[in-house]
Every structure is written in structure tokens, then in C-alpha cells.
mmCIF file of C-alpha atoms in Angstrom:
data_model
loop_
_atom_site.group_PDB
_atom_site.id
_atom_site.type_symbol
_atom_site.label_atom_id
_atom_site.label_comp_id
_atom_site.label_asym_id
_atom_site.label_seq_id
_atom_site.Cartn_x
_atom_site.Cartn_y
_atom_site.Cartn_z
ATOM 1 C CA UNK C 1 90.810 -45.824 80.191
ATOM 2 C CA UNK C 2 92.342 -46.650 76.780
ATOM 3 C CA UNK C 3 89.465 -46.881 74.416
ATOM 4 C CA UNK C 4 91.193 -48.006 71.602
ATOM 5 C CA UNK C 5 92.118 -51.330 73.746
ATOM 6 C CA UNK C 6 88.639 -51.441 74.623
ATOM 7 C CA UNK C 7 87.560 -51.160 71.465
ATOM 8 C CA UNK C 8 89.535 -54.177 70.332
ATOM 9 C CA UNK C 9 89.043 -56.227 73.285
ATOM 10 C CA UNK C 10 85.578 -56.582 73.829
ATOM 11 C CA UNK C 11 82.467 -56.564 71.531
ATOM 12 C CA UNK C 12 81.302 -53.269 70.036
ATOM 13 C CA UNK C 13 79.503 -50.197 71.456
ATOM 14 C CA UNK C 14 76.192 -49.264 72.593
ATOM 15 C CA UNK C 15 74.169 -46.075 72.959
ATOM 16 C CA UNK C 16 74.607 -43.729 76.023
ATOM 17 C CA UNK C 17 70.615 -44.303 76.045
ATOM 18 C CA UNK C 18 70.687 -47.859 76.253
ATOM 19 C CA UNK C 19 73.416 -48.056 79.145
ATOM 20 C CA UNK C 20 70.898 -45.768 81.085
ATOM 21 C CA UNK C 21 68.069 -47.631 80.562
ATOM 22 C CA UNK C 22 70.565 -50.704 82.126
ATOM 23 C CA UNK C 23 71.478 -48.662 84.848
ATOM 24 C CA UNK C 24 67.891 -47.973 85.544
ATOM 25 C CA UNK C 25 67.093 -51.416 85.371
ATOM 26 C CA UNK C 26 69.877 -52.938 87.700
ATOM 27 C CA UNK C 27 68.744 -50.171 90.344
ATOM 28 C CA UNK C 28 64.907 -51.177 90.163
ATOM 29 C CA UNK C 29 62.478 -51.129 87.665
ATOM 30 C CA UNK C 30 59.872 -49.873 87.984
ATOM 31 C CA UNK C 31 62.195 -47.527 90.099
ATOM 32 C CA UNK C 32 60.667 -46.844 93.487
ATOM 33 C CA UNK C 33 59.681 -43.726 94.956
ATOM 34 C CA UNK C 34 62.707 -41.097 95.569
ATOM 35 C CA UNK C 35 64.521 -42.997 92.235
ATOM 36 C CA UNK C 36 64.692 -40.622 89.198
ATOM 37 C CA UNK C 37 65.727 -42.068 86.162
ATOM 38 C CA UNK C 38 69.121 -42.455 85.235
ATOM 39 C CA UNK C 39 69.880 -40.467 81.920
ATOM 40 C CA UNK C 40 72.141 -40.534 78.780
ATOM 41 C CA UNK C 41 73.715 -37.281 80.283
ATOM 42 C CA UNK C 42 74.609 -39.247 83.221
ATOM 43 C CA UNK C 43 76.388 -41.931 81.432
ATOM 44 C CA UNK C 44 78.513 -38.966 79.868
ATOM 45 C CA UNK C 45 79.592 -38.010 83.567
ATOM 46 C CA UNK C 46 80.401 -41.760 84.327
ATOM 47 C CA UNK C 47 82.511 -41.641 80.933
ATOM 48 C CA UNK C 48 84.278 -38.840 82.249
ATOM 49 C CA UNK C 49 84.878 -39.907 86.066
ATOM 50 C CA UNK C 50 86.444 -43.005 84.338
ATOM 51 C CA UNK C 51 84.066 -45.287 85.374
ATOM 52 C CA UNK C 52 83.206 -46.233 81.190
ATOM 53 C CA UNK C 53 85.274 -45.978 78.657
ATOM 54 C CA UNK C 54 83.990 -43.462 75.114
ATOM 55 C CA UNK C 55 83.828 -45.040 72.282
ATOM 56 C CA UNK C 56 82.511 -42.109 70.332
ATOM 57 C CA UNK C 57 79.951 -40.710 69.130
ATOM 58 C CA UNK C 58 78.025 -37.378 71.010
ATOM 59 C CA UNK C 59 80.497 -36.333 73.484
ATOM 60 C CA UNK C 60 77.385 -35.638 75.619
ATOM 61 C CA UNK C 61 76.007 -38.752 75.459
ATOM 62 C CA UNK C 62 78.817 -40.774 74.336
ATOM 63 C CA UNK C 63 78.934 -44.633 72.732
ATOM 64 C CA UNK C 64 79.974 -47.039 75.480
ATOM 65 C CA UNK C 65 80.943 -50.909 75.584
ATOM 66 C CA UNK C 66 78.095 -52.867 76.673
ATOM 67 C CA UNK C 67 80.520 -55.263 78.982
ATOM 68 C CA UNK C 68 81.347 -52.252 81.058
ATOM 69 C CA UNK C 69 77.903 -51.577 81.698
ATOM 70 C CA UNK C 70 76.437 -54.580 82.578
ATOM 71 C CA UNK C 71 79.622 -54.581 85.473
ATOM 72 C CA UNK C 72 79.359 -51.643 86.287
ATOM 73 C CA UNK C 73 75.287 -52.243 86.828
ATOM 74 C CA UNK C 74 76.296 -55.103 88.733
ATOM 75 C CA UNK C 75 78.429 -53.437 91.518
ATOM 76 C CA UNK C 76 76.728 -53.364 94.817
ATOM 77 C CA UNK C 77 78.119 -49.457 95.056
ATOM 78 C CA UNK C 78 76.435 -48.261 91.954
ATOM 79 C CA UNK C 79 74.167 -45.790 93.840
ATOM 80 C CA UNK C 80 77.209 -44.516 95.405
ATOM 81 C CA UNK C 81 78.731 -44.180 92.120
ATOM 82 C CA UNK C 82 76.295 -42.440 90.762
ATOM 83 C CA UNK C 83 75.811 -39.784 93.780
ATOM 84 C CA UNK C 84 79.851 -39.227 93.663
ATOM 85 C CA UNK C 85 80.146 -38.120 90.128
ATOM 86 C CA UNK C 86 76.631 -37.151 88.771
ATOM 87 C CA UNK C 87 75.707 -34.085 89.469
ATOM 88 C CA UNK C 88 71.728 -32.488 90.340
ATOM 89 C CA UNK C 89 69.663 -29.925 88.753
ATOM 90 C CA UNK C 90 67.270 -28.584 91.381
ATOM 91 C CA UNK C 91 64.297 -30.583 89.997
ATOM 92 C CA UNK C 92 66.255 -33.707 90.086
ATOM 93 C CA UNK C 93 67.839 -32.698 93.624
ATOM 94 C CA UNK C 94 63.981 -32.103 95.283
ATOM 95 C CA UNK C 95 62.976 -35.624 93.498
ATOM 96 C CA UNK C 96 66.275 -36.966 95.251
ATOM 97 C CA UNK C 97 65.089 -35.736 98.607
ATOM 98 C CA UNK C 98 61.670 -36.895 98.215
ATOM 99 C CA UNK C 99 60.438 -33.359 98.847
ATOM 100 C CA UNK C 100 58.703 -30.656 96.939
ATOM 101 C CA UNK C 101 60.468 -27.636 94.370
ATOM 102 C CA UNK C 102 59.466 -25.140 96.588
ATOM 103 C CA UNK C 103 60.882 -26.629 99.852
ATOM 104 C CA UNK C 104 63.864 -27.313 98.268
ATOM 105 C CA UNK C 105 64.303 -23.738 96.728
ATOM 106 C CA UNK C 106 63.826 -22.810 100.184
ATOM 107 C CA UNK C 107 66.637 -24.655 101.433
ATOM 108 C CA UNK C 108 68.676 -22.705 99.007
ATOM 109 C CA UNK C 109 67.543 -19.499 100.382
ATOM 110 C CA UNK C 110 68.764 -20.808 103.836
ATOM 111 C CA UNK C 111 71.896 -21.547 102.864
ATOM 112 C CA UNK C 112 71.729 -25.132 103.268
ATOM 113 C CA UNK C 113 73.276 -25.972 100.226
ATOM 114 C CA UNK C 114 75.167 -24.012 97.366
ATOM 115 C CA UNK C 115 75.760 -25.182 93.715
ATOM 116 C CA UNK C 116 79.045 -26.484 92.331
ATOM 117 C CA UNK C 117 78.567 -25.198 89.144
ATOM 118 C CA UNK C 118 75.763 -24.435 86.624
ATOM 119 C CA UNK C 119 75.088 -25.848 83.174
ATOM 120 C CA UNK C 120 73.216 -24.100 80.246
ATOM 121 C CA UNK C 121 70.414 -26.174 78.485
ATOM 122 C CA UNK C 122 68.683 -25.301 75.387
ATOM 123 C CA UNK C 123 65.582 -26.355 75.603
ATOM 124 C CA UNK C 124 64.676 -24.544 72.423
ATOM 125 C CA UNK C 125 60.517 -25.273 72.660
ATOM 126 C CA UNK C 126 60.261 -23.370 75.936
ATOM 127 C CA UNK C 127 62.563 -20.119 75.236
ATOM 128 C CA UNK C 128 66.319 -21.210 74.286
ATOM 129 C CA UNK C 129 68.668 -21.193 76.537
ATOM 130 C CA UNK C 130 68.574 -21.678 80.768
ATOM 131 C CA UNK C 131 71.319 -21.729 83.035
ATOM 132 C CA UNK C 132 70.420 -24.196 85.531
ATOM 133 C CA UNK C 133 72.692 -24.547 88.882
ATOM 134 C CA UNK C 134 73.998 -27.892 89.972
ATOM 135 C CA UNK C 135 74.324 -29.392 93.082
ATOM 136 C CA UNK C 136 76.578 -32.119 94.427
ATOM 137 C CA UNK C 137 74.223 -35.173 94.966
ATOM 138 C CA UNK C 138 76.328 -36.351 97.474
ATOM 139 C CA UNK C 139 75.751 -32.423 99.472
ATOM 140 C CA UNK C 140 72.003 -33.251 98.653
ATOM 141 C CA UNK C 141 71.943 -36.704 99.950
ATOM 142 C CA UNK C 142 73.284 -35.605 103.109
ATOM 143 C CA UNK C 143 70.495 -32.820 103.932
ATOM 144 C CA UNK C 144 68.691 -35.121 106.398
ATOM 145 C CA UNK C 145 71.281 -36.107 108.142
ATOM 146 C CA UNK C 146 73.113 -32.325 108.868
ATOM 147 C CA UNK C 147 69.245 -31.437 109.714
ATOM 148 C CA UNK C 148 68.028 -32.983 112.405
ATOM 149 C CA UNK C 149 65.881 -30.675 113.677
ATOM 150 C CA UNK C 150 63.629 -30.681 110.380
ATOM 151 C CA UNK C 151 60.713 -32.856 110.628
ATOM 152 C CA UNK C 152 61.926 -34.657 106.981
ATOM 153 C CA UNK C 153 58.377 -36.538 107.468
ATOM 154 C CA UNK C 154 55.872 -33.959 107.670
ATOM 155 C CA UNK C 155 58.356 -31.883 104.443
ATOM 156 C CA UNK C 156 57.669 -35.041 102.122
ATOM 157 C CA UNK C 157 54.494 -35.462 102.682
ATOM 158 C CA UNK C 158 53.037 -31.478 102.831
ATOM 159 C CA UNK C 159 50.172 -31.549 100.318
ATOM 160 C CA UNK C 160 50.860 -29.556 97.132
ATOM 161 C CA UNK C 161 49.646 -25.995 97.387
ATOM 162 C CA UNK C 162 50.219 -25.819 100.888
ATOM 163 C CA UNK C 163 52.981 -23.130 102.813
ATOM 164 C CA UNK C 164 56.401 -24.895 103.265
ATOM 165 C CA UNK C 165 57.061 -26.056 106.637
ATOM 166 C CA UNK C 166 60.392 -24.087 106.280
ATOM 167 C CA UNK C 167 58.849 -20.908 105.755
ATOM 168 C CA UNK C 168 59.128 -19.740 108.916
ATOM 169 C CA UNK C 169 63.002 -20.564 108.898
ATOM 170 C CA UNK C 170 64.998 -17.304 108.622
ATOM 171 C CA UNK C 171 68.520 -17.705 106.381
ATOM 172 C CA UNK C 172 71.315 -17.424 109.517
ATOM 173 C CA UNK C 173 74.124 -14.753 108.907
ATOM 174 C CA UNK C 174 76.949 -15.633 105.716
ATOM 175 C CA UNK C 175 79.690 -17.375 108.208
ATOM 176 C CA UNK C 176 77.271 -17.969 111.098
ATOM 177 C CA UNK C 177 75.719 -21.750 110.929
ATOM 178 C CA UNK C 178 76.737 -22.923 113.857
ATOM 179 C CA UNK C 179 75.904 -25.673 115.998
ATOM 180 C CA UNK C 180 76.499 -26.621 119.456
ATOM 181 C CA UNK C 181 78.115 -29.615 120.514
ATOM 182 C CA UNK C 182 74.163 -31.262 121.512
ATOM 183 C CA UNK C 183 73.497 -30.754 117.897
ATOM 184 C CA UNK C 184 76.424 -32.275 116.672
ATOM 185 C CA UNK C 185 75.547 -35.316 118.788
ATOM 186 C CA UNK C 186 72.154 -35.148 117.185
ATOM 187 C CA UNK C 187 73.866 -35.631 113.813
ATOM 188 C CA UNK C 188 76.126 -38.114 114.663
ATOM 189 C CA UNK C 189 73.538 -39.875 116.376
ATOM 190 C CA UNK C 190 75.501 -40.201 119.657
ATOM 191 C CA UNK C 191 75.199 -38.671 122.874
ATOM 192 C CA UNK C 192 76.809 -35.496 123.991
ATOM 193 C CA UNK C 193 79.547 -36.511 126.270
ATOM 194 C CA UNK C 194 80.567 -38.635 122.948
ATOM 195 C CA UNK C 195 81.306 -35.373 120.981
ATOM 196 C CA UNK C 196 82.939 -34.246 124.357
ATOM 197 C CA UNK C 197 85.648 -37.111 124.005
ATOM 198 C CA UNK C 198 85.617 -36.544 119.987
ATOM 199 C CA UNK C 199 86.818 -33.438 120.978
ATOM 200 C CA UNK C 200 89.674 -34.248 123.539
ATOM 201 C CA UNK C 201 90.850 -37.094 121.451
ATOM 202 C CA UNK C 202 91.255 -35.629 118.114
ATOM 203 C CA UNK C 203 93.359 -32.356 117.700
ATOM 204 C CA UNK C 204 91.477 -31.675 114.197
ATOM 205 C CA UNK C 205 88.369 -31.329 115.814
ATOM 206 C CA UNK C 206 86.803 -28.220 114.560
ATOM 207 C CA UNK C 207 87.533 -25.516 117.240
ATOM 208 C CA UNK C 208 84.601 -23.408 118.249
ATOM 209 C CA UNK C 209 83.843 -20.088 116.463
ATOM 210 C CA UNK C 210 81.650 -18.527 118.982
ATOM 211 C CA UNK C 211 79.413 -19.903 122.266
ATOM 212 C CA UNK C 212 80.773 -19.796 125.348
ATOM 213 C CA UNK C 213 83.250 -22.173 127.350
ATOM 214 C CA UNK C 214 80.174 -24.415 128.604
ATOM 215 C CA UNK C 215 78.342 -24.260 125.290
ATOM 216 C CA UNK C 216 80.678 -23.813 122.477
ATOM 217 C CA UNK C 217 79.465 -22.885 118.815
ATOM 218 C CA UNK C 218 81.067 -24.877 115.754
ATOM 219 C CA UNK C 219 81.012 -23.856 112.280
ATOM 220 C CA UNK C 220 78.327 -26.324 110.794
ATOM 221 C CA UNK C 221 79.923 -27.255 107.468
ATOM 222 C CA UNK C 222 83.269 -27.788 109.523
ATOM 223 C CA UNK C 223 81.891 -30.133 112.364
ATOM 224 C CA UNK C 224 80.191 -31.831 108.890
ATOM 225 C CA UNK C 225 83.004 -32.798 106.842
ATOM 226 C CA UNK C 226 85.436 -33.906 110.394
ATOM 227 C CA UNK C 227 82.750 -36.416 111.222
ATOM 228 C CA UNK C 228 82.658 -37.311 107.738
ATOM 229 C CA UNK C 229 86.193 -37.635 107.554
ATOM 230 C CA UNK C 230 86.230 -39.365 110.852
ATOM 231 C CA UNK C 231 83.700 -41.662 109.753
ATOM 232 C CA UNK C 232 80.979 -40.899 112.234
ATOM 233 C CA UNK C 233 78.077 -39.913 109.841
ATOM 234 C CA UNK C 234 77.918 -41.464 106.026
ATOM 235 C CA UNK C 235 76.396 -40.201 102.729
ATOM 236 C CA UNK C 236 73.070 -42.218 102.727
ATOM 237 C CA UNK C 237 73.611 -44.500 99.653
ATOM 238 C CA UNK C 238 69.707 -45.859 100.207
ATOM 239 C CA UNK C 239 67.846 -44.272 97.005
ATOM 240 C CA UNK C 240 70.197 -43.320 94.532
ATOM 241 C CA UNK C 241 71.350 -40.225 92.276
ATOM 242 C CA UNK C 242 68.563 -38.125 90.840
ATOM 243 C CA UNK C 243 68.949 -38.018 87.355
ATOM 244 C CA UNK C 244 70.855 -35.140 85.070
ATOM 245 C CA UNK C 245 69.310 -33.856 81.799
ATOM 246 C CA UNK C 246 71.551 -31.425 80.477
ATOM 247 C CA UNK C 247 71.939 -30.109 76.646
ATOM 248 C CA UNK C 248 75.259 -28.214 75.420
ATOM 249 C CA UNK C 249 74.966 -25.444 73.709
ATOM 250 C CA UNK C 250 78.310 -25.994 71.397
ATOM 251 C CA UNK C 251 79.541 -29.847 70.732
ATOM 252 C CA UNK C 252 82.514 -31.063 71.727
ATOM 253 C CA UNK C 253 85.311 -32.678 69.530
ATOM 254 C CA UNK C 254 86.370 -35.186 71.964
ATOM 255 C CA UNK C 255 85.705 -36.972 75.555
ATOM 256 C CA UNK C 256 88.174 -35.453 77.449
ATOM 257 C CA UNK C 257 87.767 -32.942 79.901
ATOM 258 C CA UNK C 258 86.844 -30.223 77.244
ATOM 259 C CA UNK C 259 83.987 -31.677 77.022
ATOM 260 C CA UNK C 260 82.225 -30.661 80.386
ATOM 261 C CA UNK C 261 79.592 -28.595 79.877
ATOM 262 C CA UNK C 262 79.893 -24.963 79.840
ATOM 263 C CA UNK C 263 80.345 -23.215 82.991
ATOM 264 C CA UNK C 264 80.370 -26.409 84.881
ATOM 265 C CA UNK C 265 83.751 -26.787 87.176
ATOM 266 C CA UNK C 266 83.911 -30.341 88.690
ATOM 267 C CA UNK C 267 83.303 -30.987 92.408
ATOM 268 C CA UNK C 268 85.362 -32.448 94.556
ATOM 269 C CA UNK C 269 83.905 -35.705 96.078
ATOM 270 C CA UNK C 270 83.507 -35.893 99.947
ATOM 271 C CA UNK C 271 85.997 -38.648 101.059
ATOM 272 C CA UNK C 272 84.081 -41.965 100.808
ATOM 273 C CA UNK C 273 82.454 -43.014 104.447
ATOM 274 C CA UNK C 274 81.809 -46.302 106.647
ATOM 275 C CA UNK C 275 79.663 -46.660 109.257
ATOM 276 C CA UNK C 276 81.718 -46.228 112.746
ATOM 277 C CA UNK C 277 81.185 -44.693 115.861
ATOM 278 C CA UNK C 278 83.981 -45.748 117.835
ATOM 279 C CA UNK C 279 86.627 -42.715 118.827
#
């Protein structure tokens, strides 16, 4: 966006804090439960997926036209927004999921889910600097639905204290989360001899990496992103984006893309979804 045109056209700016505080209000307020509050660090990351325009001041947490905000806080897709281009720190991503720290360092140890990049906060008071890993919210939004087989329930409502239910769960092989063509129907929410056609339809289906001729095995993150892509399974857009609190450690001259925080590489966003389950 050309800020200078901004600048002219509409009235002047407003604090990054402020056009959180409207975000938070436009999704709920007070926000209900799984709804973390939406940050001045996430209205940098809106600045820089082009959804605002920068007006100045801390790249961080940068000066914004109040007109923008209130439209974009009026689109019907702003939780969608926000999961597509703001990114989770674990404590955000276990609010996200309704679940516990534990359980969701735990799905980290499984593999489940891998960070996109990492940021480094100060937080000076409670011993400098911390590298904190981020993960796509869009990745963490989708946990329930690529895990069936987890009783989500009984995980967000375990007492606190208490073992995780995914304790007993052991981490399966680097290369080796597979899943056979009843769990992908368990995913999808359709039955197996839907997969089955899926299969002889489409010439991108995922071919199987193990199994045997009557019960083929499918790389999990493969069969995941064709029925994304295929618009079988969608990125639940019900409770939005967990919110980011990040701090740079140097400050940035500008809001272009220098000013990303350090050691974070942008993700690529999952092609947007629809509800479908037609072949």
C-alpha cells in the first residue's frame, strides 16, 4: 500500500495499541474462551501482509489509519486473517487450542507440528533475551482436525497437575506418519470407499509410501495439504488467532520487510479452503 496516499487521503493515524484493542473488540469482548487477545505486535504482521498500511512510528508496532481498521474489523474473514499471517508463540498456540502448555509441548515432541521460525524477545525483568519458536496458526488450528483419534475433549479439560493424556503417545519415526486410507476418511469426515474414488479420480493423490496393496500407508502431511488443496477439510476459522507478543532486540528503520523480526523467515500460507466434499 502507498502510505503517503493514505496519509493524505484519509484522517490521521492511530496507535498499533489502539487498532488491537479494535480488533479485539470487533471479535468479542469480553473475548470468549479459546480467544487470546489480539496484540500491537500483531497489527505489525497485518502491516506487513498488506492488510494496513504504516504510517510510522515503531516499526514493531507501527502507526496505522484508523479507517483501515475499523474495515478491516468489519470483514466477516477477520479470524481468518488473522490465523493466515499472525504467527504463535507456544503459549499463545496451547491458548489457541484450548489445551494446556504441557500437552501442547508434547505435541511438539510427537512431531505434530514444527515451527516456521523463531523470534527473540527481551523480556529484560525475567533474564534478557529468549528465543521463542513460532508456529503457523493456521498448522495449529488444524491439529484437531489431522487428529482424529485424540480425544480433543478429555485434552481440554484434564485438570492442571494431572499426566497428559498424550503421554503415552510415542513420537513415530522422522518420515514415517502415515495414515491409512480409513484414517484419511476419518479426517475428511467421509467414508472410506470416498477416499477410494478420491484416489482413482485425481492423479495428484498422494501415492502410498508403505502398507500393502489392500491397506496402503500415505505420508500424513501429504494426504493433509491434497485434501486441503482439494477442498475436502478447511482451516477451522471458529475462535480466532492466538495472540503474538514479541520484542526486537535491534529497531528497525523502516516497515518493509527488514523489519521482521530476527530469525523469523515468513511462512507460506496454506491455500485458502471451502467447505466441499464432492469429488
Amino acid at each position: 500500500m502507498d502510505a503517503e496516499a493514505v496519509r493524505a487521503a484519509l484522517r490521521g493515524p492511530a496507535a498499533a495499541f489502539w487498532a488491537a484493542e479494535r480488533l479485539n473488540e470487533a471479535l468479542g469482548e469480553p473475548l470468549p474462551f479459546g480467544r487470546p487477545r489480539v496484540t500491537a505486535a500483531a497489527v505489525g504482521h497485518l502491516v506487513r501482509a498488506g492488510h494496513l498500511a504504516c504510517l510510522g512510528g515503531d516499526a514493531d508496532h507501527p502507526d496505522v489509519h484508523p479507517d483501515q481498521v475499523e474495515a478491516l474489523a468489519r470483514r466477516r474473514d477477520l479470524p481468518v486473517i488473522l490465523d493466515r499471517h499472525v504467527p504463535l508463540g507456544p503459549d499463545q498456540a496451547a491458548v489457541r487450542l484450548g489445551v494446556r502448555r504441557v500437552d501442547f509441548d508434547r505435541m511438539v515432541d510427537l512431531g505434530w507440528i514444527t515451527p516456521t521460525g523463531a523470534v527473540e524477545i527481551d523480556y529484560k525483568r525475567q533474564g534478557g533475551v529468549t528465543r521463542v519458536p513460532l508456529y503457523s496458526a493456521q498448522d495449529v488450528a488444524l491439529l484437531p482436525v489431522i487428529r482424529p483419534e485424540v480425544d480433543w475433549r478429555e485434552l481440554r479439560t484434564v485438570a492442571p497437575g494431572r499426566r497428559s493424556p498424550l503421554s503415552a503417545l510415542t513420537p513415530a519415526p522422522e518420515g514415517r506418519d502415515t495414515v491409512l486410507m480409513a484414517g484419511i476418511a476419518r479426517i475428511a469426515g467421509v467414508g472410506r470407499a470416498a477416499v477410494a474414488n478420491w484416489r482413482r479420480r485425481h492423479p495428484d493423490f498422494p501415492a502410498p509410501t508403505g502398507g500393502t496393496t489392500t491397506h496402503p500407508e500415505f505420508d500424513r502431511p501429504a494426504a493433509v495439504a491434497w485434501l486441503l488443496a482439494h477442498d475436502k477439510i478447511t482451516v477451522p476459522s471458529g475462535v480466532p488467532s492466538a495472540r503474538l507478543c514479541c520484542a526486537r532486540t535491534a529497531r528497525a528503520e523502516s516497515c518493509g520487510a527488514g523489519w521482521m523480526p530476527r530469525g523469523w523467515s515468513w511462512p507460506s500460507a496454506p491455500p485458502p479452503t471451502t467447505s466441499s466434499q464432492a469429488g
